[in-house]
CSV table of N, CA and C in Angstrom, one decimal:
chain,number,residue,atom,x,y,z
A,1398,MET,N,101.8,131.4,98.4
A,1398,MET,CA,101.9,129.8,98.5
A,1398,MET,C,100.4,129.4,97.7
A,1399,PHE,N,99.6,130.2,98.4
A,1399,PHE,CA,98.3,129.8,97.1
A,1399,PHE,C,97.9,130.7,96.4
A,1400,GLU,N,97.3,130.1,95.2
A,1400,GLU,CA,96.9,130.8,94.3
A,1400,GLU,C,95.3,130.4,94.2
A,1401,ILE,N,94.4,131.4,94.0
A,1401,ILE,CA,92.9,130.8,94.1
A,1401,ILE,C,92.5,131.6,92.7
A,1402,ASP,N,91.9,130.7,92.2
A,1402,ASP,CA,91.5,131.2,90.6
A,1402,ASP,C,89.8,131.0,91.1
A,1403,SER,N,89.6,132.3,91.6
A,1403,SER,CA,88.0,132.9,91.5
A,1403,SER,C,87.0,132.3,90.5
A,1404,ARG,N,87.3,132.6,89.1
A,1404,ARG,CA,86.4,132.2,87.7
A,1404,ARG,C,86.6,130.6,87.5
A,1405,SER,N,87.6,130.0,88.3
A,1405,SER,CA,87.7,128.4,88.6
A,1405,SER,C,86.2,127.7,88.6
A,1406,ARG,N,85.7,126.2,88.0
A,1406,ARG,CA,84.3,126.1,88.4
A,1406,ARG,C,84.8,125.1,89.4
A,1407,ILE,N,86.0,125.0,90.3
A,1407,ILE,CA,86.7,124.2,91.5
A,1407,ILE,C,85.9,125.2,92.7
A,1408,PRO,N,85.1,124.6,93.2
A,1408,PRO,CA,85.0,125.6,94.9
A,1408,PRO,C,86.2,125.8,95.1
A,1409,ILE,N,86.7,127.3,95.9
A,1409,ILE,CA,87.5,127.6,96.7
A,1409,ILE,C,88.2,127.0,97.5
A,1410,TYR,N,87.6,126.4,98.2
A,1410,TYR,CA,87.8,125.3,99.9
A,1410,TYR,C,88.4,123.9,99.0
A,1411,GLU,N,88.2,123.6,97.9
A,1411,GLU,CA,88.6,122.3,97.1
A,1411,GLU,C,90.0,122.5,96.4
A,1412,GLN,N,90.0,124.2,96.1
A,1412,GLN,CA,91.6,124.8,95.4
A,1412,GLN,C,92.4,124.6,96.6
A,1413,ILE,N,92.0,125.2,97.6
A,1413,ILE,CA,92.6,125.0,99.3
A,1413,ILE,C,93.7,123.9,99.7
A,1414,LYS,N,92.8,122.8,99.3
A,1414,LYS,CA,92.9,121.1,99.6
A,1414,LYS,C,93.5,120.4,98.8
A,1415,ASN,N,93.7,120.8,97.5
A,1415,ASN,CA,94.1,120.4,96.0
A,1415,ASN,C,95.5,121.0,96.4
A,1416,GLN,N,95.7,122.3,96.6
A,1416,GLN,CA,97.1,122.8,97.1
A,1416,GLN,C,98.1,122.5,98.1
A,1417,LEU,N,97.1,122.1,99.4
A,1417,LEU,CA,98.2,121.7,100.2
A,1417,LEU,C,98.1,119.7,100.5
A,1418,ILE,N,97.0,119.2,99.4
A,1418,ILE,CA,97.3,118.0,99.4
A,1418,ILE,C,99.0,118.0,98.6
A,1419,THR,N,99.0,118.9,97.5
A,1419,THR,CA,100.1,119.1,96.5
A,1419,THR,C,101.5,119.2,97.2
A,1420,CYS,N,101.4,120.3,98.3
A,1420,CYS,CA,102.3,120.4,99.4
A,1420,CYS,C,103.0,118.9,99.9
A,1421,ILE,N,101.9,118.7,100.2
A,1421,ILE,CA,102.4,117.6,100.9
A,1421,ILE,C,103.0,116.4,100.0
A,1422,ARG,N,102.2,116.0,99.0
A,1422,ARG,CA,102.9,115.1,98.3
A,1422,ARG,C,104.0,115.4,97.8
A,1423,ILE,N,104.6,116.7,97.3
A,1423,ILE,CA,106.1,116.8,97.1
A,1423,ILE,C,106.8,117.1,97.4
A,1424,GLY,N,106.6,117.0,99.1
A,1424,GLY,CA,107.5,117.2,100.6
A,1424,GLY,C,107.4,118.4,101.1
A,1425,ILE,N,106.7,119.2,100.8
A,1425,ILE,CA,106.9,120.8,101.5
A,1425,ILE,C,106.6,120.6,102.7
A,1426,TYR,N,105.6,119.9,103.0
A,1426,TYR,CA,105.0,119.7,104.4
A,1426,TYR,C,105.3,118.4,104.5
A,1427,LYS,N,106.1,117.6,105.8
A,1427,LYS,CA,106.2,116.0,105.7
A,1427,LYS,C,105.4,115.9,107.1
A,1428,ALA,N,105.3,114.6,107.3
A,1428,ALA,CA,105.0,113.7,108.4
A,1428,ALA,C,104.7,114.3,109.5
A,1429,ASP,N,104.0,114.8,110.3
A,1429,ASP,CA,104.0,115.4,112.1
A,1429,ASP,C,104.2,117.2,111.5
A,1430,GLU,N,104.3,117.1,110.3
A,1430,GLU,CA,104.7,118.9,110.3
A,1430,GLU,C,104.0,120.1,110.7
A,1431,GLN,N,104.1,121.1,111.3
A,1431,GLN,CA,102.6,122.1,111.3
A,1431,GLN,C,102.2,122.8,110.1
A,1432,LEU,N,101.2,122.7,110.1
A,1432,LEU,CA,100.8,123.7,108.6
A,1432,LEU,C,100.7,125.2,108.9
A,1433,PRO,N,100.4,125.9,108.2
A,1433,PRO,CA,100.1,127.1,108.4
A,1433,PRO,C,98.4,127.2,109.2
A,1434,SER,N,98.4,128.1,109.7
A,1434,SER,CA,97.0,127.9,110.7
A,1434,SER,C,96.1,128.5,109.9
A,1435,ILE,N,95.0,128.3,109.9
A,1435,ILE,CA,93.8,128.6,109.3
A,1435,ILE,C,93.1,130.2,108.9
A,1436,ARG,N,93.9,131.1,110.5
A,1436,ARG,CA,93.7,132.3,110.0
A,1436,ARG,C,94.7,132.7,108.7
A,1437,SER,N,96.0,132.3,109.3
A,1437,SER,CA,96.9,133.1,108.1
A,1437,SER,C,96.8,132.8,106.7
A,1438,VAL,N,96.3,131.7,106.6
A,1438,VAL,CA,96.1,131.1,105.4
A,1438,VAL,C,94.7,132.1,104.6
A,1439,SER,N,93.8,132.5,105.6
A,1439,SER,CA,92.5,133.5,105.2
A,1439,SER,C,93.5,134.8,104.7
A,1440,LEU,N,94.2,135.2,105.8
A,1440,LEU,CA,95.0,136.0,105.5
A,1440,LEU,C,95.5,135.9,104.6
A,1441,GLN,N,96.7,135.7,104.2
A,1441,GLN,CA,97.3,135.1,102.4
A,1441,GLN,C,96.7,135.5,101.5
A,1442,THR,N,95.7,134.6,101.6
A,1442,THR,CA,94.4,134.4,100.2
A,1442,THR,C,93.4,135.8,100.4
A,1443,GLY,N,93.2,136.3,101.3
A,1443,GLY,CA,91.7,137.2,101.4
A,1443,GLY,C,90.4,136.1,101.3
A,1444,ILE,N,90.7,135.0,101.6
A,1444,ILE,CA,89.5,134.0,101.5
A,1444,ILE,C,88.7,134.1,103.1
A,1445,ASN,N,87.4,134.2,102.8
A,1445,ASN,CA,87.0,134.0,104.4
A,1445,ASN,C,87.4,132.9,105.0
A,1446,VAL,N,87.9,132.9,106.6
A,1446,VAL,CA,87.9,132.3,107.4
A,1446,VAL,C,87.3,130.7,107.5
A,1447,ASN,N,86.1,131.1,107.3
A,1447,ASN,CA,85.1,129.5,106.9
A,1447,ASN,C,85.4,128.9,106.1
A,1448,THR,N,85.6,129.3,105.2
A,1448,THR,CA,86.1,128.4,103.7
A,1448,THR,C,87.3,127.8,104.0
A,1449,VAL,N,88.2,128.8,104.7
A,1449,VAL,CA,89.7,127.7,104.7
A,1449,VAL,C,89.4,126.7,105.9
A,1450,LYS,N,88.4,127.1,106.9
A,1450,LYS,CA,88.0,126.0,107.6
A,1450,LYS,C,88.0,124.6,107.0
A,1451,ARG,N,86.6,124.9,106.2
A,1451,ARG,CA,86.1,124.0,105.8
A,1451,ARG,C,87.1,123.2,104.7
A,1452,ALA,N,87.8,123.7,104.1
A,1452,ALA,CA,89.3,122.6,103.4
A,1452,ALA,C,90.2,121.8,104.5
A,1453,PHE,N,90.3,122.7,105.9
A,1453,PHE,CA,91.0,121.9,106.6
A,1453,PHE,C,89.9,120.4,106.9
A,1454,ALA,N,88.7,121.1,107.6
A,1454,ALA,CA,88.1,120.1,108.0
A,1454,ALA,C,88.0,119.0,107.3
A,1455,ASP,N,88.0,119.5,106.1
A,1455,ASP,CA,87.8,118.0,105.0
A,1455,ASP,C,88.8,117.0,104.7
A,1456,LEU,N,90.1,118.0,104.7
A,1456,LEU,CA,91.5,117.7,105.2
A,1456,LEU,C,91.5,116.1,105.9
A,1457,GLU,N,90.5,116.9,107.3
A,1457,GLU,CA,91.0,115.9,108.8
A,1457,GLU,C,90.3,114.9,108.7
A,1458,ASP,N,89.1,114.9,108.0
A,1458,ASP,CA,87.7,113.8,107.6
A,1458,ASP,C,88.5,112.5,107.1
A,1459,GLU,N,89.1,113.2,105.8
A,1459,GLU,CA,90.4,112.0,105.1
A,1459,GLU,C,91.5,111.6,105.8
A,1460,GLY,N,91.7,112.3,106.9
A,1460,GLY,CA,93.0,111.5,107.5
A,1460,GLY,C,94.5,112.0,106.5
A,1461,ILE,N,94.2,113.2,106.0
A,1461,ILE,CA,95.5,114.0,105.5
A,1461,ILE,C,96.0,114.6,106.8
A,1462,ILE,N,95.3,115.1,107.3
A,1462,ILE,CA,95.5,116.3,108.5
A,1462,ILE,C,95.1,115.9,109.8
A,1463,TYR,N,95.6,116.3,110.9
A,1463,TYR,CA,95.4,116.0,112.3
A,1463,TYR,C,95.6,117.3,112.5
A,1464,THR,N,94.4,117.6,113.8
A,1464,THR,CA,94.7,119.2,114.4
A,1464,THR,C,94.7,118.9,116.0
A,1465,LEU,N,95.7,119.4,116.9
A,1465,LEU,CA,95.7,119.3,118.1
A,1465,LEU,C,95.0,120.6,118.6
A,1466,VAL,N,94.5,121.1,119.6
A,1466,VAL,CA,93.5,121.6,120.1
A,1466,VAL,C,94.9,122.6,120.4
A,1467,GLY,N,94.4,123.9,120.4
A,1467,GLY,CA,95.4,125.1,120.8
A,1467,GLY,C,96.8,125.2,120.1
A,1468,ARG,N,96.8,123.8,119.2
A,1468,ARG,CA,98.4,123.8,118.8
A,1468,ARG,C,98.8,124.0,117.0
A,1469,GLY,N,97.3,123.6,116.7
A,1469,GLY,CA,97.3,123.6,115.0
A,1469,GLY,C,96.9,122.5,114.4
A,1470,SER,N,97.0,122.2,113.1
A,1470,SER,CA,97.1,121.2,112.0
A,1470,SER,C,98.4,121.0,111.4
A,1471,PHE,N,98.4,119.4,111.4
A,1471,PHE,CA,99.7,118.8,111.4
A,1471,PHE,C,99.2,117.5,110.0
A,1472,VAL,N,100.4,117.6,109.6
A,1472,VAL,CA,100.2,116.4,108.3
A,1472,VAL,C,100.5,114.8,108.9
A,1473,SER,N,99.3,114.1,108.8
A,1473,SER,CA,99.3,112.8,109.1
A,1473,SER,C,100.7,112.0,108.7
A,1474,ALA,N,100.9,110.5,109.3
A,1474,ALA,CA,101.9,110.2,108.9
A,1474,ALA,C,101.3,109.3,107.8
A,1475,ASP,N,100.0,109.2,107.7
A,1475,ASP,CA,99.5,108.6,106.5
A,1475,ASP,C,99.4,109.2,105.3
A,1476,ALA,N,99.3,110.4,105.4
A,1476,ALA,CA,99.0,111.3,104.0
A,1476,ALA,C,100.9,111.3,103.6
A,1477,ALA,N,101.8,111.4,104.4
A,1477,ALA,CA,103.1,111.7,103.9
A,1477,ALA,C,103.4,110.7,102.8
A,1478,ASP,N,103.0,109.7,103.3
A,1478,ASP,CA,103.2,108.3,102.1
A,1478,ASP,C,102.8,108.2,101.1
A,1479,ASN,N,101.6,109.1,100.5
A,1479,ASN,CA,101.1,109.5,99.7
A,1479,ASN,C,99.9,108.3,99.2
A,1480,THR,N,99.8,107.4,99.9
A,1480,THR,CA,98.6,106.4,99.5
A,1480,THR,C,97.2,106.6,100.1
A,1481,SER,N,97.0,107.4,101.1
A,1481,SER,CA,95.9,107.8,101.6
A,1481,SER,C,95.3,108.7,100.3
A,1482,ILE,N,96.3,110.3,100.2
A,1482,ILE,CA,95.8,110.8,98.9
A,1482,ILE,C,95.6,110.2,97.8
A,1483,ALA,N,96.3,109.3,97.5
A,1483,ALA,CA,96.1,108.8,96.1
A,1483,ALA,C,94.7,107.9,96.1
A,1484,ARG,N,94.6,107.1,97.0
A,1484,ARG,CA,93.2,106.0,97.2
A,1484,ARG,C,92.3,106.9,96.9
A,1485,LYS,N,92.1,108.1,98.2
A,1485,LYS,CA,90.8,109.3,98.2
A,1485,LYS,C,91.2,109.9,96.4
A,1486,ALA,N,91.8,110.6,95.9
A,1486,ALA,CA,91.9,110.8,94.6
A,1486,ALA,C,91.6,109.8,93.5
A,1487,LEU,N,91.7,108.6,93.6
A,1487,LEU,CA,90.7,107.8,92.7
A,1487,LEU,C,89.4,107.7,92.9
A,1488,ARG,N,89.2,107.5,94.1
A,1488,ARG,CA,87.8,107.3,94.3
A,1488,ARG,C,87.2,108.7,93.8
A,1489,ASP,N,87.4,109.6,93.9
A,1489,ASP,CA,86.9,110.8,94.0
A,1489,ASP,C,86.7,111.2,92.0
A,1490,ILE,N,87.5,110.9,91.5
A,1490,ILE,CA,87.4,110.6,90.5
A,1490,ILE,C,86.9,110.0,89.4
A,1491,GLU,N,86.5,108.8,89.8
A,1491,GLU,CA,85.7,107.6,89.4
A,1491,GLU,C,84.2,107.8,88.9
A,1492,PRO,N,83.4,108.7,89.4
A,1492,PRO,CA,82.1,109.2,88.9
A,1492,PRO,C,82.4,110.4,88.1
A,1493,ASP,N,83.4,110.9,87.3
A,1493,ASP,CA,83.7,111.6,86.8
A,1493,ASP,C,84.0,110.5,85.2
A,1494,LEU,N,85.2,110.1,85.2
A,1494,LEU,CA,85.3,109.1,84.4
A,1494,LEU,C,84.4,108.3,83.9
A,1495,ARG,N,83.1,107.8,84.6
A,1495,ARG,CA,82.3,106.7,84.3
A,1495,ARG,C,81.3,107.9,83.6
A,1496,SER,N,80.8,109.1,83.9
A,1496,SER,CA,80.4,109.8,83.2
A,1496,SER,C,80.8,110.6,82.0
A,1497,LEU,N,82.2,110.5,82.0
A,1497,LEU,CA,82.7,110.8,80.4
A,1497,LEU,C,82.4,109.8,79.4
A,1498,LYS,N,83.0,108.3,80.2
A,1498,LYS,CA,82.4,107.2,79.2
A,1498,LYS,C,81.0,107.5,78.6
A,1499,SER,N,80.1,107.7,79.6
A,1499,SER,CA,78.7,107.3,79.0
A,1499,SER,C,78.5,108.7,78.1
A,1500,LYS,N,79.1,109.4,78.2
A,1500,LYS,CA,78.8,110.7,77.0
A,1500,LYS,C,79.4,110.6,75.6
A,1501,GLY,N,80.5,109.3,75.3
A,1501,GLY,CA,80.9,108.9,74.4
A,1501,GLY,C,82.6,109.4,74.2
A,1502,VAL,N,83.2,110.1,75.5
A,1502,VAL,CA,84.6,110.4,75.6
A,1502,VAL,C,85.5,109.1,75.6
A,1503,THR,N,86.1,109.4,74.5
A,1503,THR,CA,86.6,107.7,74.1
A,1503,THR,C,87.6,107.8,75.5
A,1504,LYS,N,88.4,106.8,75.7
A,1504,LYS,CA,89.3,106.2,76.0
A,1504,LYS,C,90.9,107.4,75.7
A,1505,ASP,N,90.8,107.0,75.0
A,1505,ASP,CA,92.2,107.7,74.1
A,1505,ASP,C,92.2,109.1,74.2
A,1506,SER,N,90.9,109.6,74.1
A,1506,SER,CA,91.0,111.4,74.4
A,1506,SER,C,91.4,111.5,75.8
A,1507,ILE,N,90.7,110.8,77.0
A,1507,ILE,CA,90.7,110.9,78.1
A,1507,ILE,C,92.3,110.6,79.0
A,1508,ILE,N,93.1,109.5,78.3
A,1508,ILE,CA,94.6,109.8,78.2
A,1508,ILE,C,95.6,111.0,77.9
A,1509,GLU,N,94.8,111.1,76.8
A,1509,GLU,CA,95.6,112.3,75.8
A,1509,GLU,C,95.8,113.7,77.2
A,1510,LEU,N,94.4,113.5,77.4
A,1510,LEU,CA,94.4,115.0,78.7
A,1510,LEU,C,94.6,114.7,79.7
A,1511,ILE,N,95.2,113.7,80.0
A,1511,ILE,CA,95.7,112.9,81.6
A,1511,ILE,C,97.3,113.7,81.2
A,1512,ASP,N,97.5,112.9,80.2
A,1512,ASP,CA,98.6,113.7,79.5
A,1512,ASP,C,99.5,114.9,79.5
A,1513,GLU,N,98.8,115.5,78.6
A,1513,GLU,CA,98.8,116.9,78.8
A,1513,GLU,C,99.0,117.8,80.4
A,1514,ILE,N,97.6,117.7,81.3
A,1514,ILE,CA,97.9,117.7,82.2
A,1514,ILE,C,99.3,117.6,83.1
A,1515,PHE,N,99.4,116.4,83.4
A,1515,PHE,CA,100.8,115.9,83.8
A,1515,PHE,C,102.3,116.7,83.1
A,1516,LYS,N,101.7,116.9,82.4
A,1516,LYS,CA,103.2,117.5,81.5
A,1516,LYS,C,103.2,119.5,81.9
A,1517,GLU,N,102.0,119.4,81.7
A,1517,GLU,CA,102.1,121.0,82.3
A,1517,GLU,C,102.9,121.3,83.8
A,1518,ASP,N,102.5,120.2,84.5
A,1518,ASP,CA,102.3,120.8,86.5
A,1518,ASP,C,104.1,119.5,86.5
A,1519,ASN,N,104.4,119.0,85.5
A,1519,ASN,CA,105.9,118.3,85.4
A,1519,ASN,C,105.9,117.4,86.9
A,1520,LEU,N,104.8,116.6,86.8
A,1520,LEU,CA,104.6,115.6,87.9
A,1520,LEU,C,104.7,114.2,87.1
A,1521,ASN,N,105.3,113.9,86.3
A,1521,ASN,CA,105.4,112.8,85.7
A,1521,ASN,C,105.5,111.7,86.5
A,1522,ASP,N,105.7,111.6,87.9
A,1522,ASP,CA,105.5,110.3,88.7
A,1522,ASP,C,104.8,109.3,88.5
């Protein structure tokens, strides 16, 4: 389920977070549904348990998941409707867009890149 690119500039915990968010967004995991355990994700990916734990902790801090002691982590109701995920994503990308603009990257170039990314993933919603 998880695909980790060790050569990516994206930290491994962010890759795990992004993949879990995608699974929630497309409905693989629904509101109040239990997620795989941190330990099982660690074993499946071969990633240190502390790295996976950081991804889960960040998702919990962002209100995308919640944890019940002794029971595991679950998808929050807010995350399932995609609004909290989308708001967070837009906040996260804003500094990068401002940086691109200051470096002379045109709006058309950014839009072209966005179109390519959405075509690759077939996520044209």
